[in-house]
PDB file of C-alpha atoms and ligand atoms in Angstrom:
ATOM      1  CA  MET A   1       0.000   0.000   0.000  1.00 93.00           C
ATOM      2  CA  TYR A   2       1.415   3.376  -1.060  1.00 96.00           C
ATOM      3  CA  ILE A   3       0.010   6.316   0.868  1.00 97.00           C
ATOM      4  CA  LEU A   4       0.974   9.970   0.312  1.00 98.00           C
ATOM      5  CA  LEU A   5       0.674  12.605   3.023  1.00 98.00           C
ATOM      6  CA  ILE A   6       0.360  16.060   1.459  1.00 98.00           C
ATOM      7  CA  GLY A   7       0.254  19.115   3.685  1.00 98.00           C
ATOM      8  CA  ALA A   8       1.818  22.494   4.343  1.00 98.00           C
ATOM      9  CA  PRO A   9       4.953  22.948   6.433  1.00 98.00           C
ATOM     10  CA  GLY A  10       3.962  22.238  10.034  1.00 98.00           C
ATOM     11  CA  ALA A  11       0.729  20.432   9.094  1.00 98.00           C
ATOM     12  CA  GLY A  12       1.753  17.360  11.080  1.00 98.00           C
ATOM     13  CA  LYS A  13       2.839  15.056   8.247  1.00 98.00           C
ATOM     14  CA  GLY A  14       5.887  13.733  10.069  1.00 97.00           C
ATOM     15  CA  THR A  15       4.108  13.392  13.413  1.00 97.00           C
ATOM     16  CA  GLN A  16       1.257  11.404  11.876  1.00 98.00           C
ATOM     17  CA  ALA A  17       3.346   9.390   9.408  1.00 97.00           C
ATOM     18  CA  LYS A  18       5.543   8.058  12.231  1.00 95.00           C
ATOM     19  CA  LYS A  19       2.542   6.756  14.150  1.00 95.00           C
ATOM     20  CA  LEU A  20       0.775   5.417  11.066  1.00 96.00           C
ATOM     21  CA  SER A  21       3.844   3.574   9.892  1.00 95.00           C
ATOM     22  CA  GLN A  22       3.950   1.661  13.188  1.00 94.00           C
ATOM     23  CA  LEU A  23       0.235   0.913  13.179  1.00 93.00           C
ATOM     24  CA  LEU A  24       0.120  -0.144   9.542  1.00 93.00           C
ATOM     25  CA  ALA A  25       3.548  -1.796   9.480  1.00 93.00           C
ATOM     26  CA  LEU A  26       4.612   0.336   6.540  1.00 94.00           C
ATOM     27  CA  ARG A  27       7.917   2.170   6.195  1.00 95.00           C
ATOM     28  CA  HIS A  28       7.908   5.960   6.473  1.00 96.00           C
ATOM     29  CA  ILE A  29       9.893   7.845   3.841  1.00 97.00           C
ATOM     30  CA  ALA A  30      10.197  11.608   4.425  1.00 98.00           C
ATOM     31  CA  SER A  31      12.163  13.549   1.816  1.00 98.00           C
ATOM     32  CA  GLY A  32      12.950  16.338   4.316  1.00 96.00           C
ATOM     33  CA  ASP A  33      14.377  13.788   6.796  1.00 95.00           C
ATOM     34  CA  LEU A  34      16.500  12.202   4.047  1.00 96.00           C
ATOM     35  CA  PHE A  35      17.993  15.610   3.287  1.00 96.00           C
ATOM     36  CA  HIS A  36      18.649  16.183   6.970  1.00 94.00           C
ATOM     37  CA  THR A  37      20.507  12.868   7.280  1.00 93.00           C
ATOM     38  CA  ALA A  38      22.532  13.732   4.179  1.00 95.00           C
ATOM     39  CA  PHE A  39      23.618  17.061   5.766  1.00 93.00           C
ATOM     40  CA  GLU A  40      24.597  15.318   8.981  1.00 91.00           C
ATOM     41  CA  GLU A  41      26.659  12.792   7.083  1.00 93.00           C
ATOM     42  CA  GLN A  42      28.121  15.553   4.894  1.00 93.00           C
ATOM     43  CA  THR A  43      27.472  13.523   1.755  1.00 94.00           C
ATOM     44  CA  GLU A  44      27.778  15.107  -1.691  1.00 93.00           C
ATOM     45  CA  LEU A  45      23.978  15.090  -1.977  1.00 93.00           C
ATOM     46  CA  GLY A  46      23.692  16.756   1.430  1.00 93.00           C
ATOM     47  CA  LEU A  47      26.114  19.502   0.491  1.00 94.00           C
ATOM     48  CA  LYS A  48      24.242  20.159  -2.766  1.00 94.00           C
ATOM     49  CA  ALA A  49      20.814  20.205  -1.109  1.00 96.00           C
ATOM     50  CA  GLN A  50      21.600  22.237   1.985  1.00 95.00           C
ATOM     51  CA  ARG A  51      21.672  25.671   0.383  1.00 94.00           C
ATOM     52  CA  TYR A  52      18.143  25.155  -0.990  1.00 97.00           C
ATOM     53  CA  VAL A  53      16.764  23.837   2.297  1.00 97.00           C
ATOM     54  CA  ASP A  54      18.343  26.692   4.278  1.00 95.00           C
ATOM     55  CA  LEU A  55      16.578  29.198   2.028  1.00 97.00           C
ATOM     56  CA  GLY A  56      13.261  27.356   2.201  1.00 97.00           C
ATOM     57  CA  GLU A  57      13.412  26.591  -1.544  1.00 98.00           C
ATOM     58  CA  LEU A  58      12.582  23.235  -3.107  1.00 98.00           C
ATOM     59  CA  VAL A  59      15.637  21.120  -3.798  1.00 98.00           C
ATOM     60  CA  PRO A  60      15.804  20.604  -7.600  1.00 98.00           C
ATOM     61  CA  ASP A  61      14.013  17.542  -8.956  1.00 98.00           C
ATOM     62  CA  GLU A  62      17.216  16.098 -10.425  1.00 97.00           C
ATOM     63  CA  ILE A  63      18.540  15.721  -6.867  1.00 97.00           C
ATOM     64  CA  THR A  64      15.282  14.906  -5.049  1.00 98.00           C
ATOM     65  CA  ILE A  65      13.740  12.352  -7.401  1.00 97.00           C
ATOM     66  CA  PRO A  66      16.678   9.876  -7.568  1.00 96.00           C
ATOM     67  CA  MET A  67      17.174  10.161  -3.784  1.00 96.00           C
ATOM     68  CA  VAL A  68      13.566   9.151  -3.028  1.00 97.00           C
ATOM     69  CA  MET A  69      13.426   6.514  -5.777  1.00 96.00           C
ATOM     70  CA  ARG A  70      16.452   4.741  -4.321  1.00 95.00           C
ATOM     71  CA  HIS A  71      14.491   4.290  -1.094  1.00 94.00           C
ATOM     72  CA  ILE A  72      11.314   3.139  -2.817  1.00 94.00           C
ATOM     73  CA  GLU A  73      13.331   0.496  -4.641  1.00 92.00           C
ATOM     74  CA  GLU A  74      14.655  -1.044  -1.412  1.00 92.00           C
ATOM     75  CA  PRO A  75      13.359  -4.622  -1.079  1.00 88.00           C
ATOM     76  CA  GLU A  76      11.934  -3.999   2.426  1.00 89.00           C
ATOM     77  CA  ASN A  77       9.633  -1.352   0.943  1.00 88.00           C
ATOM     78  CA  ILE A  78       7.955  -3.625  -1.566  1.00 85.00           C
ATOM     79  CA  GLN A  79       4.855  -3.969   0.675  1.00 86.00           C
ATOM     80  CA  GLY A  80       4.392  -0.233   0.435  1.00 92.00           C
ATOM     81  CA  VAL A  81       5.334   2.977   2.189  1.00 96.00           C
ATOM     82  CA  ILE A  82       3.961   6.159   3.654  1.00 97.00           C
ATOM     83  CA  LEU A  83       5.478   9.052   1.734  1.00 98.00           C
ATOM     84  CA  ASP A  84       5.752  12.314   3.657  1.00 98.00           C
ATOM     85  CA  GLY A  85       6.649  15.483   1.735  1.00 97.00           C
ATOM     86  CA  PHE A  86       7.086  13.760  -1.634  1.00 98.00           C
ATOM     87  CA  PRO A  87       5.893  14.429  -4.312  1.00 98.00           C
ATOM     88  CA  ARG A  88       5.808  18.245  -4.255  1.00 98.00           C
ATOM     89  CA  THR A  89       6.059  18.971  -7.983  1.00 97.00           C
ATOM     90  CA  PHE A  90       4.292  17.574 -11.012  1.00 96.00           C
ATOM     91  CA  GLU A  91       7.601  16.070 -12.207  1.00 97.00           C
ATOM     92  CA  GLN A  92       7.980  14.266  -8.879  1.00 98.00           C
ATOM     93  CA  SER A  93       4.460  12.840  -9.137  1.00 98.00           C
ATOM     94  CA  GLN A  94       5.225  11.567 -12.647  1.00 98.00           C
ATOM     95  CA  ALA A  95       8.500   9.992 -11.564  1.00 98.00           C
ATOM     96  CA  LEU A  96       6.730   8.276  -8.673  1.00 98.00           C
ATOM     97  CA  ASP A  97       3.988   6.886 -10.928  1.00 98.00           C
ATOM     98  CA  ALA A  98       6.567   5.610 -13.401  1.00 97.00           C
ATOM     99  CA  GLU A  99       8.601   3.874 -10.707  1.00 95.00           C
ATOM    100  CA  LEU A 100       5.563   2.301  -9.041  1.00 95.00           C
ATOM    101  CA  SER A 101       4.234   1.129 -12.367  1.00 95.00           C
ATOM    102  CA  ARG A 102       7.628  -0.454 -13.104  1.00 93.00           C
ATOM    103  CA  ILE A 103       7.328  -2.544  -9.916  1.00 91.00           C
ATOM    104  CA  LYS A 104       3.614  -3.206 -10.639  1.00 91.00           C
ATOM    105  CA  ARG A 105       2.368  -0.968  -7.873  1.00 93.00           C
ATOM    106  CA  GLN A 106       0.494   2.336  -7.708  1.00 95.00           C
ATOM    107  CA  VAL A 107      -0.360   5.192  -5.384  1.00 97.00           C
ATOM    108  CA  ASP A 108      -3.380   3.925  -3.429  1.00 96.00           C
ATOM    109  CA  LEU A 109      -4.264   7.019  -1.466  1.00 97.00           C
ATOM    110  CA  ALA A 110      -3.220  10.680  -1.315  1.00 98.00           C
ATOM    111  CA  ILE A 111      -4.233  12.326   1.938  1.00 98.00           C
ATOM    112  CA  HIS A 112      -4.421  16.088   2.161  1.00 98.00           C
ATOM    113  CA  LEU A 113      -3.811  17.156   5.753  1.00 98.00           C
ATOM    114  CA  LYS A 114      -5.526  20.556   5.883  1.00 98.00           C
ATOM    115  CA  VAL A 115      -4.486  22.997   8.606  1.00 98.00           C
ATOM    116  CA  SER A 116      -5.283  26.702   8.963  1.00 97.00           C
ATOM    117  CA  ARG A 117      -2.511  29.214   8.374  1.00 96.00           C
ATOM    118  CA  GLU A 118      -2.730  30.455  11.955  1.00 97.00           C
ATOM    119  CA  GLU A 119      -2.272  26.944  13.327  1.00 97.00           C
ATOM    120  CA  LEU A 120       0.633  26.235  10.920  1.00 98.00           C
ATOM    121  CA  LEU A 121       2.470  29.321  12.147  1.00 97.00           C
ATOM    122  CA  ALA A 122       1.953  28.304  15.779  1.00 97.00           C
ATOM    123  CA  ARG A 123       3.174  24.755  15.100  1.00 97.00           C
ATOM    124  CA  LEU A 124       6.292  25.878  13.233  1.00 97.00           C
ATOM    125  CA  ALA A 125       7.156  28.587  15.754  1.00 96.00           C
ATOM    126  CA  GLY A 126       7.127  26.111  18.672  1.00 96.00           C
ATOM    127  CA  ARG A 127       8.596  23.027  17.046  1.00 97.00           C
ATOM    128  CA  ILE A 128      11.796  21.607  18.538  1.00 97.00           C
ATOM    129  CA  PHE A 129      13.859  18.558  17.541  1.00 95.00           C
ATOM    130  CA  CYS A 130      16.322  16.445  19.442  1.00 95.00           C
ATOM    131  CA  GLN A 131      19.888  16.530  18.237  1.00 93.00           C
ATOM    132  CA  ALA A 132      20.541  12.812  18.475  1.00 92.00           C
ATOM    133  CA  ASN A 133      17.561  11.311  16.639  1.00 91.00           C
ATOM    134  CA  GLN A 134      15.319  14.106  15.365  1.00 91.00           C
ATOM    135  CA  HIS A 135      12.475  13.243  17.744  1.00 94.00           C
ATOM    136  CA  VAL A 136       9.891  16.030  17.390  1.00 95.00           C
ATOM    137  CA  TYR A 137       8.344  18.102  20.198  1.00 97.00           C
ATOM    138  CA  HIS A 138       6.421  21.326  20.489  1.00 97.00           C
ATOM    139  CA  ILE A 139       6.950  23.768  23.324  1.00 96.00           C
ATOM    140  CA  LYS A 140       3.176  24.058  23.895  1.00 95.00           C
ATOM    141  CA  PHE A 141       1.407  21.203  22.106  1.00 95.00           C
ATOM    142  CA  ARG A 142       3.846  18.373  22.874  1.00 95.00           C
ATOM    143  CA  PRO A 143       6.327  19.590  25.471  1.00 96.00           C
ATOM    144  CA  PRO A 144       9.219  17.392  26.615  1.00 97.00           C
ATOM    145  CA  LYS A 145       9.131  16.288  30.279  1.00 97.00           C
ATOM    146  CA  VAL A 146      12.350  18.201  30.991  1.00 96.00           C
ATOM    147  CA  ALA A 147      12.779  21.516  29.194  1.00 91.00           C
ATOM    148  CA  ASP A 148      15.387  21.373  26.390  1.00 93.00           C
ATOM    149  CA  ARG A 149      15.944  17.598  26.718  1.00 97.00           C
ATOM    150  CA  CYS A 150      14.568  14.738  24.633  1.00 98.00           C
ATOM    151  CA  ASP A 151      12.349  12.342  26.650  1.00 97.00           C
ATOM    152  CA  LEU A 152      13.635   9.384  24.661  1.00 97.00           C
ATOM    153  CA  ASP A 153      17.383   9.861  24.450  1.00 97.00           C
ATOM    154  CA  GLY A 154      18.184  12.855  26.694  1.00 97.00           C
ATOM    155  CA  SER A 155      19.843  14.828  23.900  1.00 97.00           C
ATOM    156  CA  LYS A 156      19.480  18.602  23.627  1.00 97.00           C
ATOM    157  CA  LEU A 157      16.543  20.093  21.737  1.00 97.00           C
ATOM    158  CA  TYR A 158      16.951  22.709  19.011  1.00 96.00           C
ATOM    159  CA  GLN A 159      14.815  24.741  16.613  1.00 95.00           C
ATOM    160  CA  ARG A 160      15.192  24.112  12.885  1.00 94.00           C
ATOM    161  CA  PRO A 161      16.677  27.257  11.247  1.00 92.00           C
ATOM    162  CA  ASP A 162      14.150  27.142   8.385  1.00 95.00           C
ATOM    163  CA  ASP A 163      11.234  27.181  10.872  1.00 96.00           C
ATOM    164  CA  ALA A 164      11.659  30.945  11.311  1.00 94.00           C
ATOM    165  CA  GLY A 165      12.142  34.103   9.274  1.00 95.00           C
ATOM    166  CA  GLU A 166      12.310  34.317   5.504  1.00 97.00           C
ATOM    167  CA  ALA A 167      12.948  30.574   4.951  1.00 97.00           C
ATOM    168  CA  MET A 168       9.764  29.666   6.835  1.00 97.00           C
ATOM    169  CA  ARG A 169       7.746  32.216   4.840  1.00 97.00           C
ATOM    170  CA  ARG A 170       9.239  30.952   1.576  1.00 97.00           C
ATOM    171  CA  ARG A 171       8.285  27.341   2.407  1.00 98.00           C
ATOM    172  CA  LEU A 172       4.675  28.377   2.976  1.00 98.00           C
ATOM    173  CA  VAL A 173       4.551  30.406  -0.264  1.00 97.00           C
ATOM    174  CA  ILE A 174       5.946  27.499  -2.284  1.00 98.00           C
ATOM    175  CA  TYR A 175       3.487  25.079  -0.742  1.00 98.00           C
ATOM    176  CA  PHE A 176       0.423  27.252  -1.379  1.00 97.00           C
ATOM    177  CA  ASN A 177       1.537  28.316  -4.889  1.00 96.00           C
ATOM    178  CA  GLN A 178       2.999  25.106  -6.181  1.00 95.00           C
ATOM    179  CA  THR A 179       2.500  21.914  -4.190  1.00 95.00           C
ATOM    180  CA  VAL A 180      -1.262  22.365  -3.732  1.00 95.00           C
ATOM    181  CA  GLN A 181      -1.623  21.964  -7.495  1.00 94.00           C
ATOM    182  CA  LEU A 182      -0.858  18.277  -7.024  1.00 97.00           C
ATOM    183  CA  LEU A 183      -4.127  17.868  -5.152  1.00 98.00           C
ATOM    184  CA  ASP A 184      -6.042  18.147  -8.438  1.00 97.00           C
ATOM    185  CA  TYR A 185      -3.898  15.463  -9.997  1.00 98.00           C
ATOM    186  CA  TYR A 186      -4.895  12.936  -7.315  1.00 98.00           C
ATOM    187  CA  ARG A 187      -8.468  14.239  -7.094  1.00 98.00           C
ATOM    188  CA  GLN A 188      -8.989  13.497 -10.784  1.00 98.00           C
ATOM    189  CA  GLN A 189      -7.891   9.917 -10.140  1.00 97.00           C
ATOM    190  CA  HIS A 190     -10.325   9.657  -7.174  1.00 97.00           C
ATOM    191  CA  LYS A 191      -7.397   8.987  -4.871  1.00 97.00           C
ATOM    192  CA  LEU A 192      -7.549  12.165  -2.819  1.00 98.00           C
ATOM    193  CA  ARG A 193      -8.997  12.303   0.694  1.00 97.00           C
ATOM    194  CA  GLU A 194      -9.204  15.550   2.641  1.00 97.00           C
ATOM    195  CA  VAL A 195      -8.543  15.378   6.385  1.00 98.00           C
ATOM    196  CA  ASP A 196      -8.991  18.238   8.842  1.00 98.00           C
ATOM    197  CA  GLY A 197      -5.636  18.408  10.619  1.00 98.00           C
ATOM    198  CA  ASN A 198      -6.472  21.231  13.015  1.00 98.00           C
ATOM    199  CA  SER A 199      -7.420  19.149  16.042  1.00 97.00           C
ATOM    200  CA  SER A 200      -5.123  17.377  18.523  1.00 96.00           C
ATOM    201  CA  ILE A 201      -2.485  14.862  17.432  1.00 96.00           C
ATOM    202  CA  ASP A 202      -4.562  11.918  18.704  1.00 96.00           C
ATOM    203  CA  GLN A 203      -7.787  13.154  17.129  1.00 97.00           C
ATOM    204  CA  VAL A 204      -6.126  13.668  13.747  1.00 98.00           C
ATOM    205  CA  GLN A 205      -4.606  10.218  13.992  1.00 97.00           C
ATOM    206  CA  ALA A 206      -7.993   8.621  14.631  1.00 97.00           C
ATOM    207  CA  ILE A 207      -9.482  10.382  11.584  1.00 97.00           C
ATOM    208  CA  LEU A 208      -6.551   9.318   9.416  1.00 97.00           C
ATOM    209  CA  LEU A 209      -6.915   5.706  10.475  1.00 96.00           C
ATOM    210  CA  SER A 210     -10.600   5.679   9.716  1.00 95.00           C
ATOM    211  CA  VAL A 211     -10.010   7.251   6.286  1.00 96.00           C
ATOM    212  CA  ILE A 212      -7.323   4.680   5.498  1.00 95.00           C
ATOM    213  CA  ASN A 213      -9.494   1.817   6.724  1.00 93.00           C
ATOM    214  CA  ASP A 214     -12.488   3.012   4.703  1.00 90.00           C
ATOM    215  CA  SER A 215     -10.495   3.649   1.552  1.00 89.00           C
ATOM    216  CA  THR A 216      -8.291   0.588   1.484  1.00 83.00           C
ATOM    217  CA  GLY A 217     -10.020  -1.969   3.673  1.00 77.00           C
ATOM    218  CA  ARG A 218      -6.816  -2.207   5.677  1.00 67.00           C
ATOM    219  CA  VAL A 219      -7.646  -2.566   9.340  1.00 61.00           C
ATOM    220  CA  ALA A 220      -5.495  -0.853  11.913  1.00 61.00           C
ATOM    221  CA  LYS A 221      -6.569   0.316  15.340  1.00 56.00           C
ATOM    222  CA  VAL A 222      -5.035   2.796  17.799  1.00 54.00           C
TER     223      VAL A 222
HETATM  224  P1  AP5 B 301      10.315  18.968   5.252  1.00 75.39           P
HETATM  225  O1  AP5 B 301      11.142  18.549   6.393  1.00 75.39           O
HETATM  226  O2  AP5 B 301       9.474  17.955   4.571  1.00 75.39           O
HETATM  227  O3  AP5 B 301       9.416  20.195   5.728  1.00 75.39           O
HETATM  228  P2  AP5 B 301       7.892  20.561   5.410  1.00 75.39           P
HETATM  229  O4  AP5 B 301       7.179  19.906   4.335  1.00 75.39           O
HETATM  230  O5  AP5 B 301       7.988  22.017   5.294  1.00 75.39           O
HETATM  231  O6  AP5 B 301       7.120  19.975   6.583  1.00 75.39           O
HETATM  232  P3  AP5 B 301       7.503  19.974   8.073  1.00 75.39           P
HETATM  233  O7  AP5 B 301       8.431  18.829   8.367  1.00 75.39           O
HETATM  234  O8  AP5 B 301       7.962  21.347   8.464  1.00 75.39           O
HETATM  235  O9  AP5 B 301       6.097  19.773   8.777  1.00 75.39           O
HETATM  236  P4  AP5 B 301       5.288  18.462   9.140  1.00 75.39           P
HETATM  237  O10 AP5 B 301       4.039  18.487   8.345  1.00 75.39           O
HETATM  238  O11 AP5 B 301       6.137  17.230   9.056  1.00 75.39           O
HETATM  239  O12 AP5 B 301       4.933  18.801  10.653  1.00 75.39           O
HETATM  240  P5  AP5 B 301       5.365  18.068  12.032  1.00 75.39           P
HETATM  241  O13 AP5 B 301       4.757  16.714  12.101  1.00 75.39           O
HETATM  242  O14 AP5 B 301       6.835  18.169  12.262  1.00 75.39           O
HETATM  243  O15 AP5 B 301      11.201  19.661   4.141  1.00 75.39           O
HETATM  244  C1  AP5 B 301      12.228  20.554   4.486  1.00 75.39           C
HETATM  245  C2  AP5 B 301      12.909  21.079   3.233  1.00 75.39           C
HETATM  246  O16 AP5 B 301      13.482  20.011   2.496  1.00 75.39           O
HETATM  247  C3  AP5 B 301      11.987  21.807   2.242  1.00 75.39           C
HETATM  248  O17 AP5 B 301      11.810  23.171   2.579  1.00 75.39           O
HETATM  249  C4  AP5 B 301      12.801  21.631   0.947  1.00 75.39           C
HETATM  250  O18 AP5 B 301      13.889  22.533   0.918  1.00 75.39           O
HETATM  251  C5  AP5 B 301      13.356  20.235   1.085  1.00 75.39           C
HETATM  252  N1  AP5 B 301      12.451  19.204   0.532  1.00 75.39           N
HETATM  253  C6  AP5 B 301      11.783  18.234   1.220  1.00 75.39           C
HETATM  254  N2  AP5 B 301      11.049  17.484   0.393  1.00 75.39           N
HETATM  255  C7  AP5 B 301      11.232  17.989  -0.852  1.00 75.39           C
HETATM  256  C8  AP5 B 301      10.706  17.638  -2.124  1.00 75.39           C
HETATM  257  N3  AP5 B 301       9.846  16.615  -2.276  1.00 75.39           N
HETATM  258  N4  AP5 B 301      11.106  18.362  -3.194  1.00 75.39           N
HETATM  259  C9  AP5 B 301      12.001  19.377  -3.061  1.00 75.39           C
HETATM  260  N5  AP5 B 301      12.517  19.778  -1.884  1.00 75.39           N
HETATM  261  C10 AP5 B 301      12.131  19.075  -0.773  1.00 75.39           C
HETATM  262  O19 AP5 B 301       4.578  19.012  13.082  1.00 75.39           O
HETATM  263  C11 AP5 B 301       4.943  20.355  13.254  1.00 75.39           C
HETATM  264  C12 AP5 B 301       4.886  20.730  14.752  1.00 75.39           C
HETATM  265  O20 AP5 B 301       3.528  20.719  15.179  1.00 75.39           O
HETATM  266  C13 AP5 B 301       5.617  19.765  15.695  1.00 75.39           C
HETATM  267  O21 AP5 B 301       6.174  20.502  16.756  1.00 75.39           O
HETATM  268  C14 AP5 B 301       4.518  18.814  16.229  1.00 75.39           C
HETATM  269  O22 AP5 B 301       4.802  18.363  17.547  1.00 75.39           O
HETATM  270  C15 AP5 B 301       3.311  19.768  16.227  1.00 75.39           C
HETATM  271  N6  AP5 B 301       2.058  19.092  15.869  1.00 75.39           N
HETATM  272  C16 AP5 B 301       1.857  18.161  14.901  1.00 75.39           C
HETATM  273  N7  AP5 B 301       0.559  17.805  14.833  1.00 75.39           N
HETATM  274  C17 AP5 B 301      -0.095  18.561  15.779  1.00 75.39           C
HETATM  275  C18 AP5 B 301      -1.458  18.665  16.201  1.00 75.39           C
HETATM  276  N8  AP5 B 301      -2.417  17.928  15.625  1.00 75.39           N
HETATM  277  N9  AP5 B 301      -1.758  19.541  17.199  1.00 75.39           N
HETATM  278  C19 AP5 B 301      -0.780  20.299  17.773  1.00 75.39           C
HETATM  279  N10 AP5 B 301       0.518  20.246  17.421  1.00 75.39           N
HETATM  280  C20 AP5 B 301       0.864  19.379  16.432  1.00 75.39           C
HETATM  281 MG1   MG B 302       8.136  16.834   8.542  1.00 75.39          MG
END
């Protein structure tokens, strides 16, 4: 089963995809996280991508598409994946369709996680990550037990540089001007489901599970 999570920066794609991947036993592939790992490891791809990410711009398709396709092709992903943050351009959607068709698969469901602009700004402004493993918290909505420390591994928490200032604004502009156009592509194929992502993490998760169950017949419970 191949499920896409489409939503603005801060919509909760990563938060929800992590939980869903455990409940549905599907791997979670997040293009933003792959870039982050590449920066940490100082790979050639990481060095090329970082200047775009720092500015809040999309990384060019010729870098992004092969990176994600390599992960989709991994044998452990043959049962399907939850894709978070990919595709974001028409070219990416075409590359994904071509690759899935090559392995006799297809996108089953594209879920649009809809969140108001006000809520997005609040989520981005308060988001903090742990240095060791990128566990995600929010100073108000999901605070760590000890301020500045990850509950799971004790490492220090930090704010992502592109969650503030011009880079954050640029990410929102690109999403609302460009990525939202993909919604029509999946709507025309009757694969799009709209989910209100404004409520609490647990409430959104319950809605997502019921949408996935209804649309695919796959049963997973919280
Ligand atoms: P990426 O890392 O994918 O960033 P994004 O799409 O902007 O999305 P975010 O990760 O910011 O938000 P999210 O929806 O995952 O929210 P989260 O769950 O963390 O991409 C970064 C960059 O990489 C891009 O700018 C681009 O440069 C590049 N890139 C990535 N993919 C690319 C592609 N395909 N093509 C080209 N370039 C690409 O939640 C946010 C916060 O809210 C957290 O603190 C969380 O705790 C909290 N929260 C979540 N849900 C709720 C809730 N229901 N109630 C209250 N708080 C909540
Ligand atoms: Mg994310």
